[in-house]
């Protein structure tokens, strides 16, 4: 059994991350474009070639990305090296799938997000990707590598355990998503308190989305569903203050805009924001819809003010008392 010191050693004490700059934006934008293009290319090759050919091409791409990440690190370009390592980890997951498919180990029916039955082939991929991600984290010390690790942990828990339980599949997935999300959030809090805060960001984001999505899936879609969703969004804004993590404010703000847009559309028959800007009929027919979005925007601003004041008070701490 792993000791606390061994678990702590899985995550480095230092991290390489990019400060916000024009170059950093272009680095990340280019990485997103390349990630989409690589997955698109592999999907295209999957439809036009045999299993061995896809395995060969994915092997070539994986090797090229790993070599690039190593060379960039040796050249001192730590951010670009981390982004290349991130791409390598994603392609590594695809490579494992192509390998299993080539040897006939990968299941044929993979149309659904979660499997109806337990699949050892998926478990192997999940375990190896998480292990490779933790190893890459030690080498490149790049926080973005936590994202695929957290995503595969969430998926592995939700998919594998639900396949072993004979019950309502959707409800089981929702409950397991909440449990997995709470575990990720707990891991993020632990990293925050152990001096490894840069690595906890994606744990909080993936965990927060998993918990919120799971709770909403558990609720019945009746008239109260949207009201509860709004309260959950406000709870996420409050969590941003309690945990001092802006990711929860982003999730909560998007939730407030989503729920508020639903009620505005329902009450005033107005297209959702910003759809009415591109509406073929010329946009909203009354002033009530646009004015409601002004109010909704002000609500987001007020939440930001309250959050900022709360964080300032927390940073300032209690006032000193006289002896």
Coordinates of C-alpha atoms in Angstrom, one line a residue:
X1 CA 0.0 0.0 0.0
X2 CA 1.3 3.5 -0.9
X3 CA 2.3 5.7 2.0
X4 CA 1.4 9.4 2.2
X5 CA 5.0 10.3 1.2
X6 CA 4.8 8.1 -1.9
X7 CA 1.5 9.5 -3.0
X8 CA 2.8 13.0 -2.5
X9 CA 5.8 12.0 -4.6
X10 CA 3.6 11.3 -7.6
X11 CA 3.2 15.1 -8.2
X12 CA 6.2 17.3 -8.5
X13 CA 6.8 20.2 -6.2
X14 CA 7.6 22.6 -9.0
X15 CA 5.7 23.3 -12.2
X16 CA 6.4 24.9 -15.6
X17 CA 3.4 27.0 -16.7
X18 CA 3.0 29.9 -19.1
X19 CA 2.2 33.4 -17.9
X20 CA -0.5 35.1 -20.0
X21 CA 1.1 36.6 -23.1
X22 CA 0.6 36.9 -26.8
X23 CA 3.0 34.0 -27.4
X24 CA 1.3 31.8 -24.8
X25 CA -2.0 32.3 -26.4
X26 CA -0.6 31.3 -29.8
X27 CA 1.1 28.3 -28.3
X28 CA -2.2 27.0 -26.7
X29 CA -4.3 27.9 -29.8
X30 CA -1.9 26.1 -32.1
X31 CA -2.0 23.0 -29.8
X32 CA -5.8 22.9 -29.8
X33 CA -5.8 23.1 -33.6
X34 CA -3.2 20.4 -33.9
X35 CA -5.0 18.2 -31.4
X36 CA -8.2 18.4 -33.4
X37 CA -6.4 17.9 -36.7
X38 CA -4.5 14.8 -35.3
X39 CA -7.7 13.2 -34.1
X40 CA -9.4 14.1 -37.4
X41 CA -6.6 12.5 -39.3
X42 CA -6.6 9.3 -37.3
X43 CA -10.4 9.1 -37.7
X44 CA -10.0 9.5 -41.5
X45 CA -7.3 6.8 -41.6
X46 CA -9.5 4.5 -39.6
X47 CA -12.2 4.8 -42.3
X48 CA -9.8 4.2 -45.2
X49 CA -7.3 1.6 -44.0
X50 CA -6.9 -1.6 -42.1
X51 CA -6.3 -2.0 -38.4
X52 CA -2.6 -2.5 -38.8
X53 CA -2.2 0.6 -40.9
X54 CA -4.0 2.7 -38.3
X55 CA -1.8 1.3 -35.6
X56 CA 1.3 2.0 -37.7
X57 CA 0.4 5.6 -38.4
X58 CA -0.6 6.3 -34.7
X59 CA 2.7 4.7 -33.7
X60 CA 4.6 7.1 -36.0
X61 CA 2.7 10.1 -34.7
X62 CA 3.2 9.1 -31.1
X63 CA 7.0 8.6 -31.6
X64 CA 7.3 12.0 -33.3
X65 CA 5.4 13.8 -30.5
X66 CA 7.5 12.2 -27.8
X67 CA 10.8 13.0 -29.5
X68 CA 9.6 16.6 -30.0
X69 CA 8.6 16.9 -26.4
X70 CA 12.1 15.6 -25.3
X71 CA 14.0 17.9 -27.7
X72 CA 12.0 21.0 -26.7
X73 CA 12.6 20.3 -23.0
X74 CA 16.3 19.9 -23.6
X75 CA 16.3 23.2 -25.6
X76 CA 14.7 24.9 -22.5
X77 CA 11.4 25.6 -24.2
X78 CA 9.4 24.2 -21.3
X79 CA 5.9 25.4 -22.2
X80 CA 6.1 24.1 -25.7
X81 CA 7.7 20.8 -24.4
X82 CA 4.7 20.5 -22.0
X83 CA 2.2 21.1 -24.8
X84 CA 3.9 18.4 -26.9
X85 CA 3.9 16.0 -24.0
X86 CA 0.1 16.7 -23.6
X87 CA -0.5 15.9 -27.2
X88 CA 1.6 12.8 -26.8
X89 CA -0.5 11.6 -23.9
X90 CA -3.7 12.0 -25.9
X91 CA -2.3 10.2 -28.9
X92 CA -1.0 7.5 -26.5
X93 CA -4.6 6.8 -25.5
X94 CA -5.5 6.5 -29.2
X95 CA -2.5 4.3 -29.9
X96 CA -3.5 1.9 -27.1
X97 CA -7.0 1.7 -28.7
X98 CA -5.5 1.0 -32.2
X99 CA -3.2 -1.7 -30.7
X100 CA -6.1 -3.5 -29.0
X101 CA -8.2 -3.2 -32.2
X102 CA -5.4 -4.6 -34.3
X103 CA -4.9 -7.7 -32.1
X104 CA -8.7 -8.1 -31.8
X105 CA -9.0 -7.2 -28.1
X106 CA -11.0 -4.0 -28.6
X107 CA -14.9 -4.4 -28.4
X108 CA -16.8 -3.9 -31.6
X109 CA -19.7 -1.9 -30.1
X110 CA -18.4 1.4 -28.9
X111 CA -21.1 3.8 -30.0
X112 CA -22.2 4.7 -26.4
X113 CA -20.2 6.8 -24.0
X114 CA -20.4 4.1 -21.3
X115 CA -20.3 0.4 -21.8
X116 CA -23.2 -1.9 -20.8
X117 CA -20.8 -4.6 -19.8
X118 CA -17.4 -4.6 -18.1
X119 CA -14.7 -4.3 -20.7
X120 CA -11.2 -5.2 -19.5
X121 CA -9.8 -3.6 -22.7
X122 CA -11.1 -0.2 -21.6
X123 CA -9.8 -0.7 -18.1
X124 CA -6.3 -1.4 -19.4
X125 CA -6.3 1.8 -21.5
X126 CA -7.5 3.9 -18.6
X127 CA -4.9 2.5 -16.1
X128 CA -2.1 2.9 -18.6
X129 CA -3.1 6.4 -19.6
X130 CA -3.3 7.5 -16.0
X131 CA 0.1 5.9 -15.2
X132 CA 1.7 7.4 -18.3
X133 CA 0.2 10.8 -17.4
X134 CA 1.6 10.7 -13.8
X135 CA 5.0 9.6 -15.3
X136 CA 4.9 12.5 -17.8
X137 CA 4.0 14.9 -15.1
X138 CA 7.3 14.0 -13.3
X139 CA 9.3 14.5 -16.4
X140 CA 7.8 17.7 -17.9
X141 CA 6.2 19.2 -14.8
X142 CA 3.4 20.7 -16.9
X143 CA 0.0 21.2 -15.2
X144 CA -2.1 20.6 -18.4
X145 CA -1.0 16.9 -18.2
X146 CA -3.4 16.6 -15.3
X147 CA -6.4 17.2 -17.5
X148 CA -6.3 13.8 -19.4
X149 CA -5.4 12.1 -16.1
X150 CA -8.4 13.5 -14.3
X151 CA -10.7 12.8 -17.2
X152 CA -9.6 9.2 -17.4
X153 CA -10.0 8.8 -13.7
X154 CA -13.5 10.1 -13.9
X155 CA -14.4 8.0 -16.9
X156 CA -12.8 4.9 -15.4
X157 CA -14.7 5.1 -12.1
X158 CA -18.0 5.9 -13.8
X159 CA -17.7 3.3 -16.6
X160 CA -16.2 0.3 -14.9
X161 CA -18.2 0.4 -11.6
X162 CA -21.5 1.0 -13.3
X163 CA -20.9 -2.0 -15.6
X164 CA -20.7 -4.2 -12.5
X165 CA -23.9 -2.9 -10.9
X166 CA -27.3 -4.1 -12.2
X167 CA -29.5 -1.1 -11.9
X168 CA -30.8 2.0 -13.8
X169 CA -27.7 2.7 -15.9
X170 CA -28.3 6.5 -16.2
X171 CA -28.8 6.9 -12.5
X172 CA -25.8 4.8 -11.7
X173 CA -23.6 6.8 -14.0
X174 CA -24.9 10.0 -12.4
X175 CA -24.1 8.8 -8.9
X176 CA -20.7 7.5 -9.8
X177 CA -20.0 10.7 -11.6
X178 CA -20.7 12.7 -8.4
X179 CA -18.5 10.3 -6.4
X180 CA -15.7 10.5 -8.9
X181 CA -16.0 14.3 -9.0
X182 CA -15.8 14.6 -5.2
X183 CA -12.7 12.4 -5.2
X184 CA -11.1 14.7 -7.8
X185 CA -12.0 17.8 -5.9
X186 CA -10.7 16.3 -2.7
X187 CA -7.4 15.5 -4.5
X188 CA -7.3 19.1 -5.7
X189 CA -7.8 20.5 -2.2
X190 CA -5.1 18.2 -1.0
X191 CA -2.7 19.5 -3.6
X192 CA -3.6 23.1 -2.8
X193 CA -2.8 22.6 0.8
X194 CA 0.5 20.6 0.1
X195 CA 2.1 23.4 -1.9
X196 CA 1.3 22.0 -5.4
X197 CA -1.5 24.3 -6.3
X198 CA -0.6 24.6 -10.1
X199 CA -1.5 20.9 -10.5
X200 CA -4.8 21.1 -8.9
X201 CA -6.6 23.4 -11.4
X202 CA -7.8 20.7 -13.7
X203 CA -8.7 18.4 -10.8
X204 CA -11.1 21.1 -9.6
X205 CA -12.5 21.7 -13.1
X206 CA -13.1 18.1 -14.1
X207 CA -14.3 17.3 -10.6
X208 CA -16.7 20.3 -10.5
X209 CA -18.2 19.5 -13.9
X210 CA -18.6 15.8 -12.9
X211 CA -20.4 16.7 -9.6
X212 CA -22.7 19.3 -11.2
X213 CA -23.5 17.2 -14.2
X214 CA -24.2 14.1 -12.1
X215 CA -26.5 16.0 -9.7
X216 CA -28.5 17.5 -12.6
X217 CA -28.8 14.0 -14.2
X218 CA -30.2 12.7 -10.9
X219 CA -32.9 15.3 -10.8
X220 CA -36.2 14.7 -12.6
X221 CA -36.8 17.1 -15.5
X222 CA -39.8 18.8 -14.1
X223 CA -40.7 22.5 -13.5
X224 CA -38.2 22.7 -10.6
X225 CA -35.2 21.4 -12.5
X226 CA -34.1 24.8 -13.9
X227 CA -34.6 26.5 -10.5
X228 CA -32.4 23.8 -8.8
X229 CA -29.8 24.2 -11.7
X230 CA -29.7 27.9 -10.9
X231 CA -29.1 27.3 -7.3
X232 CA -26.3 24.9 -8.2
X233 CA -24.7 27.5 -10.4
X234 CA -24.8 30.0 -7.5
X235 CA -23.3 27.3 -5.3
X236 CA -20.4 27.0 -7.7
X237 CA -19.8 30.8 -7.5
X238 CA -19.7 30.5 -3.7
X239 CA -17.3 27.5 -4.0
X240 CA -14.9 29.8 -6.0
X241 CA -14.7 32.0 -2.9
X242 CA -14.4 29.2 -0.3
X243 CA -11.8 27.2 -2.3
X244 CA -10.1 30.3 -3.9
X245 CA -10.4 28.6 -7.3
X246 CA -11.6 30.7 -10.3
X247 CA -12.6 27.6 -12.2
X248 CA -15.7 27.2 -10.1
X249 CA -16.7 30.9 -10.9
X250 CA -16.4 30.1 -14.6
X251 CA -18.6 27.0 -14.3
X252 CA -21.1 28.9 -12.1
X253 CA -21.1 31.9 -14.4
X254 CA -21.8 29.8 -17.4
X255 CA -24.5 28.0 -15.4
X256 CA -26.2 31.3 -14.4
X257 CA -26.1 32.5 -18.1
X258 CA -27.5 29.2 -19.2
X259 CA -30.4 29.0 -16.7
X260 CA -31.1 32.7 -17.0
X261 CA -31.3 32.4 -20.8
X262 CA -33.7 29.5 -20.5
X263 CA -36.2 31.6 -18.4
X264 CA -35.8 34.6 -20.6
X265 CA -36.6 32.5 -23.6
X266 CA -39.5 30.9 -21.8
X267 CA -41.1 34.0 -20.4
X268 CA -40.5 36.4 -23.4
X269 CA -40.3 34.0 -26.3
X270 CA -36.8 35.4 -27.1
X271 CA -34.1 33.4 -28.8
X272 CA -31.2 32.5 -26.5
X273 CA -28.3 34.8 -26.2
X274 CA -26.4 35.4 -28.5
X275 CA -28.6 33.6 -31.1
X276 CA -30.9 36.6 -31.6
X277 CA -27.9 38.5 -33.2
X278 CA -28.0 36.0 -36.0
X279 CA -31.7 35.4 -36.1
X280 CA -33.0 35.4 -39.7
X281 CA -36.2 37.2 -38.6
X282 CA -34.2 40.2 -37.4
X283 CA -33.7 39.4 -33.8
X284 CA -36.1 39.8 -30.8
X285 CA -39.5 41.4 -31.5
X286 CA -39.8 43.2 -28.1
X287 CA -37.5 45.1 -25.8
X288 CA -38.1 42.7 -23.0
X289 CA -35.6 40.0 -24.1
X290 CA -32.6 42.2 -24.7
X291 CA -33.3 44.2 -21.5
X292 CA -33.5 40.9 -19.6
X293 CA -30.1 40.0 -20.8
X294 CA -28.8 43.4 -19.6
X295 CA -30.2 42.5 -16.1
X296 CA -28.6 39.0 -16.4
X297 CA -25.3 40.6 -17.2
X298 CA -25.6 42.9 -14.2
X299 CA -26.3 39.9 -12.0
X300 CA -23.0 38.3 -13.2
X301 CA -21.2 41.6 -12.4
X302 CA -22.7 41.8 -9.0
X303 CA -21.7 38.2 -8.3
X304 CA -18.2 39.1 -9.4
X305 CA -18.1 42.1 -7.0
X306 CA -19.3 40.0 -4.1
X307 CA -16.7 37.4 -4.9
X308 CA -13.9 39.9 -5.2
X309 CA -14.8 41.5 -1.8
X310 CA -15.0 38.1 -0.2
X311 CA -11.6 37.1 -1.5
X312 CA -10.1 40.4 -0.3
X313 CA -11.4 39.9 3.2
X314 CA -10.1 36.4 3.2
X315 CA -6.6 37.6 2.1
X316 CA -6.6 40.4 4.6
X317 CA -7.6 38.0 7.5
X318 CA -9.2 39.0 10.8
X319 CA -8.4 42.4 12.3
X320 CA -5.9 42.3 15.1
X321 CA -7.2 42.5 18.6
X322 CA -5.8 44.7 21.3
X323 CA -4.1 42.9 24.2

